[in-house]
Coordinates of C-alpha atoms and ligand atoms in Angstrom, one line a residue:
X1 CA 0.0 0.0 0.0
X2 CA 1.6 3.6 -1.1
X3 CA 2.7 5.9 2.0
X4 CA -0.6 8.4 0.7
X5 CA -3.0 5.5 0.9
X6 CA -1.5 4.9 4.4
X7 CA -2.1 8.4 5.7
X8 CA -5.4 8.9 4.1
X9 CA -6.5 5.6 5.7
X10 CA -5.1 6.4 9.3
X11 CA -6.3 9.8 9.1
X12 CA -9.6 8.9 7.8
X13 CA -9.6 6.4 10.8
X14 CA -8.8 8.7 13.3
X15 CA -11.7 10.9 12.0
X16 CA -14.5 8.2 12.5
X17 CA -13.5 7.1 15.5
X18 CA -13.7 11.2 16.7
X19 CA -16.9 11.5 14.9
X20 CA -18.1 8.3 16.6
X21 CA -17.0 9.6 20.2
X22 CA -18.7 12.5 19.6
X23 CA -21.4 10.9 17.9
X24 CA -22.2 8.9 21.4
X25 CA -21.4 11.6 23.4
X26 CA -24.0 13.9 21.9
X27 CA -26.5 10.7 22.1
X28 CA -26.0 9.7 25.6
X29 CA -26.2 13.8 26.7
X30 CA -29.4 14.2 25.2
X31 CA -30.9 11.4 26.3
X32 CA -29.8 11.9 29.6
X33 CA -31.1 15.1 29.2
X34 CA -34.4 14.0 28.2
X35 CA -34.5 11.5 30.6
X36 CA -34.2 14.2 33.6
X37 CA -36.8 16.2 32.1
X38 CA -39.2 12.8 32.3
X39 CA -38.9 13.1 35.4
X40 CA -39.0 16.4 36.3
X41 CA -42.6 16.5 34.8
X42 CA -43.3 13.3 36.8
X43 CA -42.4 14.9 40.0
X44 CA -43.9 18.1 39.3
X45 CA -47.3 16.0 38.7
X46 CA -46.9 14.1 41.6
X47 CA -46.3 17.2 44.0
X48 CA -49.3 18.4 42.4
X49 CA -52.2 15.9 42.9
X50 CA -50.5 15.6 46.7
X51 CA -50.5 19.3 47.4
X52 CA -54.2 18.9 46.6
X53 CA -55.1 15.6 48.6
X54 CA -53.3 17.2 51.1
X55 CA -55.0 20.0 51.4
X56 CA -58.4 17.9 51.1
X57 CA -57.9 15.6 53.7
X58 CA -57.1 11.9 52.9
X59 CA -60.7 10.8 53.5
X60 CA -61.6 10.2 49.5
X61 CA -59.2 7.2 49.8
X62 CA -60.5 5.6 52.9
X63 CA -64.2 6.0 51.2
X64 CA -63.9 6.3 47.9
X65 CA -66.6 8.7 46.8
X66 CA -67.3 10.8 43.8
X67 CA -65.5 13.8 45.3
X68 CA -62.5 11.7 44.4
X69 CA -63.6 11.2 41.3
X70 CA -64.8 15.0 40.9
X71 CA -60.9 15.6 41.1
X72 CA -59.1 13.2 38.6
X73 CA -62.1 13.4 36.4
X74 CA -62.8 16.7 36.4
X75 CA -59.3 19.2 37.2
X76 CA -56.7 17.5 36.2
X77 CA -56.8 19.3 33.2
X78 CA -55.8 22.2 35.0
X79 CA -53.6 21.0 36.8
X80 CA -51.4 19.2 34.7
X81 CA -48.9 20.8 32.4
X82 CA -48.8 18.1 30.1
X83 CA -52.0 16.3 29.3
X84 CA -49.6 12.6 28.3
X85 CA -49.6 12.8 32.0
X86 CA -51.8 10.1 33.9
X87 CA -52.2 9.9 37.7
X88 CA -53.9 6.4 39.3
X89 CA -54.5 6.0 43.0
X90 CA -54.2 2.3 44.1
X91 CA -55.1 1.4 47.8
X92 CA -52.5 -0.3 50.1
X93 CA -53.0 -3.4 48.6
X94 CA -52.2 -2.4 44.9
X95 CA -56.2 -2.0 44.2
X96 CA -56.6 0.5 41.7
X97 CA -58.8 3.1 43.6
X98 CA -59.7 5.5 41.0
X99 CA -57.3 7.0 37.8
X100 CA -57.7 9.7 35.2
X101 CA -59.7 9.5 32.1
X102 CA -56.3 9.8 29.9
X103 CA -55.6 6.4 30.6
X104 CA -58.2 5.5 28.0
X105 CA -58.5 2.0 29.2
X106 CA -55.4 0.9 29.8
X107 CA -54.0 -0.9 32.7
X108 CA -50.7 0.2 34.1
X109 CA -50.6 -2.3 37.6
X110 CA -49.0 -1.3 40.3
X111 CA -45.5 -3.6 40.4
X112 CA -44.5 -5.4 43.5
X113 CA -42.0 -3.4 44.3
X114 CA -43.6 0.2 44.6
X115 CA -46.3 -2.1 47.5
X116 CA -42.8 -2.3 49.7
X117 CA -42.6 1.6 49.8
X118 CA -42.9 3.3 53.1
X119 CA -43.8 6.6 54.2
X120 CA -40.0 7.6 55.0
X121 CA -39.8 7.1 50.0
X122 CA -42.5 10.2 50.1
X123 CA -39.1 12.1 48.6
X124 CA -37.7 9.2 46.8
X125 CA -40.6 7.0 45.1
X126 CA -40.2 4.4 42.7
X127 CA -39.3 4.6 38.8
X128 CA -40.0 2.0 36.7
X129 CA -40.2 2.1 32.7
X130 CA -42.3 -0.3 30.8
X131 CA -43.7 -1.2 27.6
X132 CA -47.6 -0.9 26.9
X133 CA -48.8 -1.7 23.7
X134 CA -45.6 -0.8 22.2
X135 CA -45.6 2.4 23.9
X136 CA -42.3 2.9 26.4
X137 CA -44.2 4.1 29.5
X138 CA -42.4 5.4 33.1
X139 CA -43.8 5.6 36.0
X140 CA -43.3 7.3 39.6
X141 CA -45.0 5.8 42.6
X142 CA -44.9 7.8 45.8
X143 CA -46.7 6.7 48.9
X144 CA -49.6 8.8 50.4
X145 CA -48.9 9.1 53.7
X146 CA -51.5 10.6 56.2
X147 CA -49.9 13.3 58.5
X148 CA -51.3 12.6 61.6
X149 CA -49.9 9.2 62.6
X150 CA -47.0 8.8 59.8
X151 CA -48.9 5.9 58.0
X152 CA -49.2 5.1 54.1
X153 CA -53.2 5.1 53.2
X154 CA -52.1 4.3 49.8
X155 CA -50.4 5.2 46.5
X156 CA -49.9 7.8 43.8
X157 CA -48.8 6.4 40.2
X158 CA -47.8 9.1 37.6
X159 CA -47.1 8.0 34.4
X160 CA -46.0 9.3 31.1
X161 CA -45.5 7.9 27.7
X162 CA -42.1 7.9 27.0
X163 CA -43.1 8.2 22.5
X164 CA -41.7 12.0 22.0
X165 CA -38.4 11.1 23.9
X166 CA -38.3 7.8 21.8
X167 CA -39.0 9.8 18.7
X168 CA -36.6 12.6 19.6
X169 CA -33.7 10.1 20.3
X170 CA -34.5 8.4 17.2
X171 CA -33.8 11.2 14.9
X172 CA -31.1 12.5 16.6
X173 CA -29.6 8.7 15.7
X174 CA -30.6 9.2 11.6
X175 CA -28.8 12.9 12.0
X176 CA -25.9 11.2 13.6
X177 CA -25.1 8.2 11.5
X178 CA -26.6 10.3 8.0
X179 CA -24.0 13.6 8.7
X180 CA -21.3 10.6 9.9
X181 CA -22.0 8.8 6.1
X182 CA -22.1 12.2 4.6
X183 CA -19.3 13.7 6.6
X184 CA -16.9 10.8 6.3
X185 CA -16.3 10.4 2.3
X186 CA -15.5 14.0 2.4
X187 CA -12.9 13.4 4.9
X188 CA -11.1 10.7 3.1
X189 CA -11.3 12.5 0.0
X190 CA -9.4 15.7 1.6
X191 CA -6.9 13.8 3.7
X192 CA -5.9 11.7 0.2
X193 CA -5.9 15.7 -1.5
X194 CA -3.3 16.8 1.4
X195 CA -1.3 13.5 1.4
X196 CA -1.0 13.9 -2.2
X197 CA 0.0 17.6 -1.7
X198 CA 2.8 17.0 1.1
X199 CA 3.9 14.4 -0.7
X200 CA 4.7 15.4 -3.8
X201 CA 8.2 17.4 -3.3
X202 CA 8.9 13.8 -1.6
X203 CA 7.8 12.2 -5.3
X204 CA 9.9 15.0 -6.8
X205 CA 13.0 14.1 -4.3
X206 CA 12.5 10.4 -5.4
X207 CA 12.5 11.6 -9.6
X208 CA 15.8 13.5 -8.4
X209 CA 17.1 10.8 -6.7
X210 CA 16.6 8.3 -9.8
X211 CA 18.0 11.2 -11.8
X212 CA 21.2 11.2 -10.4
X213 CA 21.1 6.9 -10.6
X214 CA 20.4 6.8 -14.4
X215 CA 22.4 9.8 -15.4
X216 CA 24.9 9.0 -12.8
X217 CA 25.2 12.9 -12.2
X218 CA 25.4 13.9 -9.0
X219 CA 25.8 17.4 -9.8
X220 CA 21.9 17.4 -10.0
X221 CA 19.9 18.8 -6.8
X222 CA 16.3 18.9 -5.8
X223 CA 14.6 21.9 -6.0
X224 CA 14.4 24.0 -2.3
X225 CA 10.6 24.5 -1.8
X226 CA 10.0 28.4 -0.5
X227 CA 8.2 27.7 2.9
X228 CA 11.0 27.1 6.0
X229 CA 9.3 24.0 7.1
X230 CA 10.1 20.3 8.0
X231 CA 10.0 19.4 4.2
X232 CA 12.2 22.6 3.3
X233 CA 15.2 21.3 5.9
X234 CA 14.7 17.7 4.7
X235 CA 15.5 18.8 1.1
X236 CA 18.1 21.2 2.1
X237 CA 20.2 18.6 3.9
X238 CA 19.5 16.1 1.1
X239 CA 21.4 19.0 -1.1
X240 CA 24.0 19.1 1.2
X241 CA 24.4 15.4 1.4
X242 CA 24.6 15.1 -3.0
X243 CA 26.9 18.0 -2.3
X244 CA 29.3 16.1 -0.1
X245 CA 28.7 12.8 -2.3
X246 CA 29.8 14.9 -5.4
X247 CA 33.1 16.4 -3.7
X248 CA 34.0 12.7 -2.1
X249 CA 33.6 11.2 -5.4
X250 CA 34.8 14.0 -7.5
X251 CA 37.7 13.8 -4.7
X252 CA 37.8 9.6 -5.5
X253 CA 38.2 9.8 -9.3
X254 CA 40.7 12.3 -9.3
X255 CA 42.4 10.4 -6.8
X256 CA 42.7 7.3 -9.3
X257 CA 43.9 9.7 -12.0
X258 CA 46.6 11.0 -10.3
X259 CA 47.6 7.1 -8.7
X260 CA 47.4 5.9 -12.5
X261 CA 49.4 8.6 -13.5
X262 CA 52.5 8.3 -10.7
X263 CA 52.7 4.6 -11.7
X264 CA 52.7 5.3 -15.2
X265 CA 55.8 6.7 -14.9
X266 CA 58.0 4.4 -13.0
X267 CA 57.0 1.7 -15.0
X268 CA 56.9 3.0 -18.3
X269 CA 61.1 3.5 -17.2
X270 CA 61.4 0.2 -16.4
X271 CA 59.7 -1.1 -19.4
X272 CA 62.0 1.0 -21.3
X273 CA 64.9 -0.4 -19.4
X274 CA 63.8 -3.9 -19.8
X275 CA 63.6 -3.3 -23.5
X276 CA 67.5 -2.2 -23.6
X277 CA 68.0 -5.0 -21.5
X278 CA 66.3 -7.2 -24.4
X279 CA 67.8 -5.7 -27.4
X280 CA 71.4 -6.9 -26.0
X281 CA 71.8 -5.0 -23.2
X282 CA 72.2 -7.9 -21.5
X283 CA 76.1 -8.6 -23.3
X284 CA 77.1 -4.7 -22.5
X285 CA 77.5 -4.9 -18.5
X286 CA 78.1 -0.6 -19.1
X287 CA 74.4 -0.8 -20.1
X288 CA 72.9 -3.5 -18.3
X289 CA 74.5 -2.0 -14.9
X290 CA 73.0 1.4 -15.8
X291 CA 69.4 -0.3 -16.5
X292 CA 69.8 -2.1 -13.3
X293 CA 70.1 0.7 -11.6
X294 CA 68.2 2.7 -12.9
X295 CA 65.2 -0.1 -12.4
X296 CA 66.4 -0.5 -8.7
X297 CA 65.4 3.7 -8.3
X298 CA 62.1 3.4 -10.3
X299 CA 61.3 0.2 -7.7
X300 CA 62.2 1.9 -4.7
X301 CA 60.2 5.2 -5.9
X302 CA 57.1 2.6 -6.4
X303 CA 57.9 1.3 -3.2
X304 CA 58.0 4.6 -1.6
X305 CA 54.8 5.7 -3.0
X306 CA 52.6 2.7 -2.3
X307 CA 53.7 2.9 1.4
X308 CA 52.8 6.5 1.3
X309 CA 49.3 5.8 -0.2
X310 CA 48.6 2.9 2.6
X311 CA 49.2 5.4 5.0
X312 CA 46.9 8.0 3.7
X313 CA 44.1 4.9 3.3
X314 CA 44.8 3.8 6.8
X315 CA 44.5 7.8 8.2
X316 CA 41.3 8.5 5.5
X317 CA 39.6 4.4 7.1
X318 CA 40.7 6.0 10.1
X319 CA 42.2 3.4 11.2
X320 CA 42.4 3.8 15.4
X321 CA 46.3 5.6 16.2
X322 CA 48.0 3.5 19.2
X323 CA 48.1 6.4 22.1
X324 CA 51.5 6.0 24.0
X325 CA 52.8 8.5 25.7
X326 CA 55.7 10.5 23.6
X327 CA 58.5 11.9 24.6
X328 CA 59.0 13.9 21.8
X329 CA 62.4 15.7 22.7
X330 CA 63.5 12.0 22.5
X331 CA 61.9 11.7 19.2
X332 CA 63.4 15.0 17.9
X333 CA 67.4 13.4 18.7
X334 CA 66.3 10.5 17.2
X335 CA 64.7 12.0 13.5
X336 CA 68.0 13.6 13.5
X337 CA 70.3 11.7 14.1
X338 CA 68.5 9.7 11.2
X339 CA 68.8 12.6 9.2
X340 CA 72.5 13.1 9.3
X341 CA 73.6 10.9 6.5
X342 CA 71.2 12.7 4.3
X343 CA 72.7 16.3 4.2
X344 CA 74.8 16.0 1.6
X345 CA 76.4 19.6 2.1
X346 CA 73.4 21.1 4.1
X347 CA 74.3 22.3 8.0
X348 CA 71.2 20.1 10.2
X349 CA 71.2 21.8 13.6
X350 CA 68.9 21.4 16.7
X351 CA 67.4 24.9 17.6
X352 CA 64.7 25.1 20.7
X353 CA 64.4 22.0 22.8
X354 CA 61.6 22.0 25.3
X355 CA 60.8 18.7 27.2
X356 CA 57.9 17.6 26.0
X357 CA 55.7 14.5 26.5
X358 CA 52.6 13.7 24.6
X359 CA 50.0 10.7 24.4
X360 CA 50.3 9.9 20.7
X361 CA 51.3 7.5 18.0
X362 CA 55.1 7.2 17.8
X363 CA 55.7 5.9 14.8
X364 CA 53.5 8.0 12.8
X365 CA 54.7 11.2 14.3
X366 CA 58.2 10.2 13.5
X367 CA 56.7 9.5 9.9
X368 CA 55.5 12.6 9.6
X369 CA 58.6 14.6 11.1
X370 CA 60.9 12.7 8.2
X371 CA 58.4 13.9 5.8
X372 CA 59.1 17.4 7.0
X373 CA 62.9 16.5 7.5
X374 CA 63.4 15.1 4.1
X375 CA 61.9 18.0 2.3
X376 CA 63.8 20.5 4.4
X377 CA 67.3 18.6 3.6
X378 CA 65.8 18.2 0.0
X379 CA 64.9 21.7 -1.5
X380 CA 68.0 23.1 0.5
X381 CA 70.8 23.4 -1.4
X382 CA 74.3 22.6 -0.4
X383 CA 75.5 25.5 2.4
X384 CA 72.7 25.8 3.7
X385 CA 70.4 25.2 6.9
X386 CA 67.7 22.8 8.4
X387 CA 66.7 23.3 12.2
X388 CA 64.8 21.3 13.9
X389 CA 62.7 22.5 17.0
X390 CA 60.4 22.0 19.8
X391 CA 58.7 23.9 21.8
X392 CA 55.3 24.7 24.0
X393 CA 53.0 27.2 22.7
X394 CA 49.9 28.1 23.4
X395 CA 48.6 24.4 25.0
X396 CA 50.5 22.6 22.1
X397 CA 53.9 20.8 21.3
X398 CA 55.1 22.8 18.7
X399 CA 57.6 21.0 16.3
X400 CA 59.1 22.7 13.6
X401 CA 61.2 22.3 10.5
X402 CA 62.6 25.3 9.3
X403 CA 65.2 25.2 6.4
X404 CA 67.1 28.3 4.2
X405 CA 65.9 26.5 0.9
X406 CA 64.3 27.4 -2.5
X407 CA 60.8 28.0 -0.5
X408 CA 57.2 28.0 -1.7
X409 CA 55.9 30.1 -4.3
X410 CA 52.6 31.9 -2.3
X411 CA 50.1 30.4 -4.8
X412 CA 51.2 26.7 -3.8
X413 CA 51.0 27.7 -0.3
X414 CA 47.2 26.9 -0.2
X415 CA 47.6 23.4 -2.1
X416 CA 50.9 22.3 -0.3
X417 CA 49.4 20.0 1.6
X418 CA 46.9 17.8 -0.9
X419 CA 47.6 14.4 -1.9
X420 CA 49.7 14.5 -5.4
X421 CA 50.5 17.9 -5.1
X422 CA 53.8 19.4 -6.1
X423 CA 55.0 22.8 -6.4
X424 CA 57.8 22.8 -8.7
X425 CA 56.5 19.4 -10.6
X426 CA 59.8 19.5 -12.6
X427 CA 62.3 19.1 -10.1
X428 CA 60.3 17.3 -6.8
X429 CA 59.3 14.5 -9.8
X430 CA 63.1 14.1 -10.3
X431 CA 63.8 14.2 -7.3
X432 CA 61.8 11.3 -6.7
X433 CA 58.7 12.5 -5.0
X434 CA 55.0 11.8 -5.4
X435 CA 53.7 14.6 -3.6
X436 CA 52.0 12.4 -1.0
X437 CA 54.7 13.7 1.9
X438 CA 52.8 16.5 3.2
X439 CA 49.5 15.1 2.8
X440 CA 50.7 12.4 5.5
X441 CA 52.2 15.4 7.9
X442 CA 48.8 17.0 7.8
X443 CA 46.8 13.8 8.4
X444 CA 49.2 12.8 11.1
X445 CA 48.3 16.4 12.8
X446 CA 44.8 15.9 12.3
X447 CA 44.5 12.3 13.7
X448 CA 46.4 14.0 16.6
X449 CA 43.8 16.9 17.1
X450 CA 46.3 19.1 16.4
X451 CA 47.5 20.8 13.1
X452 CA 50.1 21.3 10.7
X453 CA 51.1 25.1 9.4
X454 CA 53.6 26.5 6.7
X455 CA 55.4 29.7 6.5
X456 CA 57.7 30.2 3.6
X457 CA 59.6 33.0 1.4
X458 CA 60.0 32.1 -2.2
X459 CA 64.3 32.3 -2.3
X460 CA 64.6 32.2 1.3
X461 CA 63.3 29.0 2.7
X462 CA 60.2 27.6 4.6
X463 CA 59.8 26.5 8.1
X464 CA 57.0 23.9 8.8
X465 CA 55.5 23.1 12.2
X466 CA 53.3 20.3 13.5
X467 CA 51.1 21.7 16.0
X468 CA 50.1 18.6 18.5
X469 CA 48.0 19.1 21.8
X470 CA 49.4 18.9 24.8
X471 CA 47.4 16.4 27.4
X472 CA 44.6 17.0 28.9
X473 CA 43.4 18.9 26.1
X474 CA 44.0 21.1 23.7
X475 CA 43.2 25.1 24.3
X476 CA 42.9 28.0 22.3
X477 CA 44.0 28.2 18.6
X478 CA 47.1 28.3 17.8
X479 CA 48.3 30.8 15.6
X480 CA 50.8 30.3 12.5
X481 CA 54.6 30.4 12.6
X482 CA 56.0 33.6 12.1
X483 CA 56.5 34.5 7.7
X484 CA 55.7 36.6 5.6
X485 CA 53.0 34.5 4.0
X486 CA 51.8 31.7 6.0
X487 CA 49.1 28.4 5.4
X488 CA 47.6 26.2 8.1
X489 CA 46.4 22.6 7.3
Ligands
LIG501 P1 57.2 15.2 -2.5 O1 57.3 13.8 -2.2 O2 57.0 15.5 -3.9 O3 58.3 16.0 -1.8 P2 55.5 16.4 -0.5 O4 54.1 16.2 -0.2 O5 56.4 16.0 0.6 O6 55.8 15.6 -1.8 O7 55.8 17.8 -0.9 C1 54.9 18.5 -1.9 C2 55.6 19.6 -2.6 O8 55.9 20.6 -1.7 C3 57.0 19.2 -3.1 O9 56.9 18.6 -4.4 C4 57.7 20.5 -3.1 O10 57.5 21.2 -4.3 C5 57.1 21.3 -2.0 N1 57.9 21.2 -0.8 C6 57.8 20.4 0.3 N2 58.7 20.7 1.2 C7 59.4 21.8 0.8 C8 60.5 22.5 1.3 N3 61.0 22.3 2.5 N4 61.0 23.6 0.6 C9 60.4 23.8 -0.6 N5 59.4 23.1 -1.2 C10 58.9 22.1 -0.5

């Protein structure tokens, strides 16, 4: 069943059962209104033939003569409101003693019950409804009680034909069930108009969505309806979510194209060297060593690369870092004494060294302060300087690479750390990088809760820090190292 027949249905539900609560409640009001009103008039009857027996003197029961019958025959006209109204006067023993000519020759008995009355029910009586000739009849019976000694002489029954409050009730039934009959198709057909009306920017999400599976575009986007409602936020974060999708996948494939493209290279070289190998390389050792070696470099830069991208999957699975705690002066000794056979002409120095302990994942921070180390000692030329440095700033370790190198044009600055990305493409691919270095430093800072920042001079050199938070936790923001143009991660 479709989500609009579902709401139509339960709404429509919902709307009968109302209508039938309120239905019975009007039904059961009225007729208990009615009801009360029976016997109001059966009260005020009674009170009215007893004011006047009383006022006469209870001797017309005792001997029933025509005075008796002067009365019921001949005033209760006058003195009842409401001529349905019949009175009978039955002796003690439930004999009928005399009634009014209404009663057309009926028989309305008095029951067994009413006989049992005393004179202490005068206020209370006795109701009783019953069925005379298919006419609902009720009935009050009050005792008559003579004053003098407290005793019941005998008994007043006021009746009344129950047919108007019958009729009445029955009506109100037809009115209830016809406007419920009536009322109800409307209701259906409204709540199925409105579901279909709420629902249709949901139908137009859906088309969107099977848009963007056919066409496999995810640049498409569902129109934002005007009104700031539930609908308009659903929609808007549905946006925001293709949005997302689109970047991460935009992200993905450009991600494969640059992976295909770094192993092209390497490969295509060793194919080449493979085929001078083939062609009789193999008989000129001058030529074979140089193809040897040159595969050995191509291997190790394939090498170097695929490590660098299972790192970057590990960090972007986010894959759980093994907290330890750091000491990260330590560290700092050990990335450089590591270093030293690399400076081939370049002066490595230690500058500021703060003690400093952190609760981190050793081997990746050393992975990412190589990164930084190797680049320094890298794009410095010979004469030159790397310094390494720690310090505490602002609730982080700060670690920092600075070097007196080529530096970093300002327009790479914002791009220095993506994956791939290289900012003299020329010289880094010779010199054997992927451009993946820096993407790992600033992953390794992030995993970290901390940061990496770059300050560099084109000419003059760069200095890159790793900004990691001291335990408990990190505080304010830390600002960038000192340069004239700087970049934060
Ligand atoms: P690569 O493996 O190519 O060095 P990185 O991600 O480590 O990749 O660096 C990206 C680019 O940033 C490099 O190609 C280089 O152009 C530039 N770079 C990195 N470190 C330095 C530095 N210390 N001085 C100048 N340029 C640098």
């Amino acid at each position: 069943m479709s989500f609009r027949a579902r709401l139509t249905l339960i709404y429509t539900g919902f709307f009968a059962l109302a209508l039938l609560l309120l239905g019975c409640g009007t039904f059961f009001s009225v007729r208990q209104a009615l009801a009360a009103g029976v016997q109001r008039d059966l009260w005020a009857a009674t009170e009215q033939v007893r004011r006047i027996f009383n006022a006469g003197g209870l001797e017309p029961i005792r001997t029933p003569t025509g005075e008796l019958r002067l009365f019921l025959h001949g005033q209760f006209i006058q003195i009842f409101n409401n001529p349905n109204l019949v009175a009978q006067i039955f002796t003690t023993d439930g004999e009928l003693l005399d009634n009014t000519p209404n009663l057309s020759g009926r028989s309305l008995p008095l029951t067994a019950e009413a006989l049992r009355l005393g004179p202490d029910d005068v206020f209370t009586g006795y109701s009783l409804v019953r069925e005379v000739d298919a006419v609902r009849v009720e009935s009050l019976v009050t005792p008559l009680v003579l004053k003098a000694n407290n005793q019941v002489v005998g008994y007043l029954q006021i009746s009344r034909p129950l047919r108007d409050v019958d009729q009445t009730l029955g009506i109100l039934i037809w009115i209830l069930l016809g406007g419920g009959i009536i009322v109800l198709p409307l209701a259906a057909g409204g709540a199925a108009l409105i579901a279909g009306r709420v629902l249709r920017p949901l139908d137009q999400v859906t088309r969107t969505a099977q848009g963007i599976v056919h066409a496999e575009d995810l640049a498409q986007r569902v129109p934002v309806p005007p009104h700031q409602d539930e609908l308009h936020r659903l929609i808007v974060t549905i946006n925001d979510l293709l949005g997302r999708l689109e970047l991460l996948f935009n992200a993905q494939r450009r991600f494969v194209a640059d992976v295909s493209h770094e192993l092209r290279t390497p490969l295509a070289a060793m194919q080449g060297n493979l085929e001078v190998l083939d062609r009789g390389g193999l008989h000129n050792p001058e030529l074979a060593t140089e193809a040897v070696t040159d595969m050995r470099r191509e291997t190790g830069r394939l090498i170097r690369m695929v490590n660098d991208l299972l790192l970057l999957a590990q960090s972007d699975a986010r894959v759980e870092l093994r907290y330890e705690p750091v000491e990260l002066d330590t560290l700092m000794l050990e990335i450089y004494r590591e270093l030293r056979p690399l400076t081939q002409g370049v002066t490595l120095r230690i500058g500021a060294e703060d003690q400093v302990t952190i609760s981190g994942d050793r081997d990746r921070i050393k992975q990412a302060l190589l990164n930084l180390g190797v680049n320094a000692l890298q794009y410095t030329p010979s004469g030159g300087y790397v310094t390494l440095g720690l310090e505490r700033r602002d609730g982080y370790a700060l670690l920092t690479v600075a070097d007196t190198g080529m530096g970093i044009a300002e327009e790479d600055l914002p791009h220095i750390f993506e994956r791939f990305y290289r900012a003299d493409r020329s010289r880094s691919r010779h010199s054997g990088g992927a451009g993946l270095g820096l993407s790992i430093v600033k992953r390794v800072a992030n995993a970290h809760g901390g940061h990496a920042t770059i300050a560099s001079l084109l000419g003059r050199g760069s200095t890159f820090a790793l900004w990691l938070p001291l335990p408990p936790a990190p505080s304010a923001e830390a600002p960038a190292v000192e340069g004239s143009a700087t970049r934060d991660s």
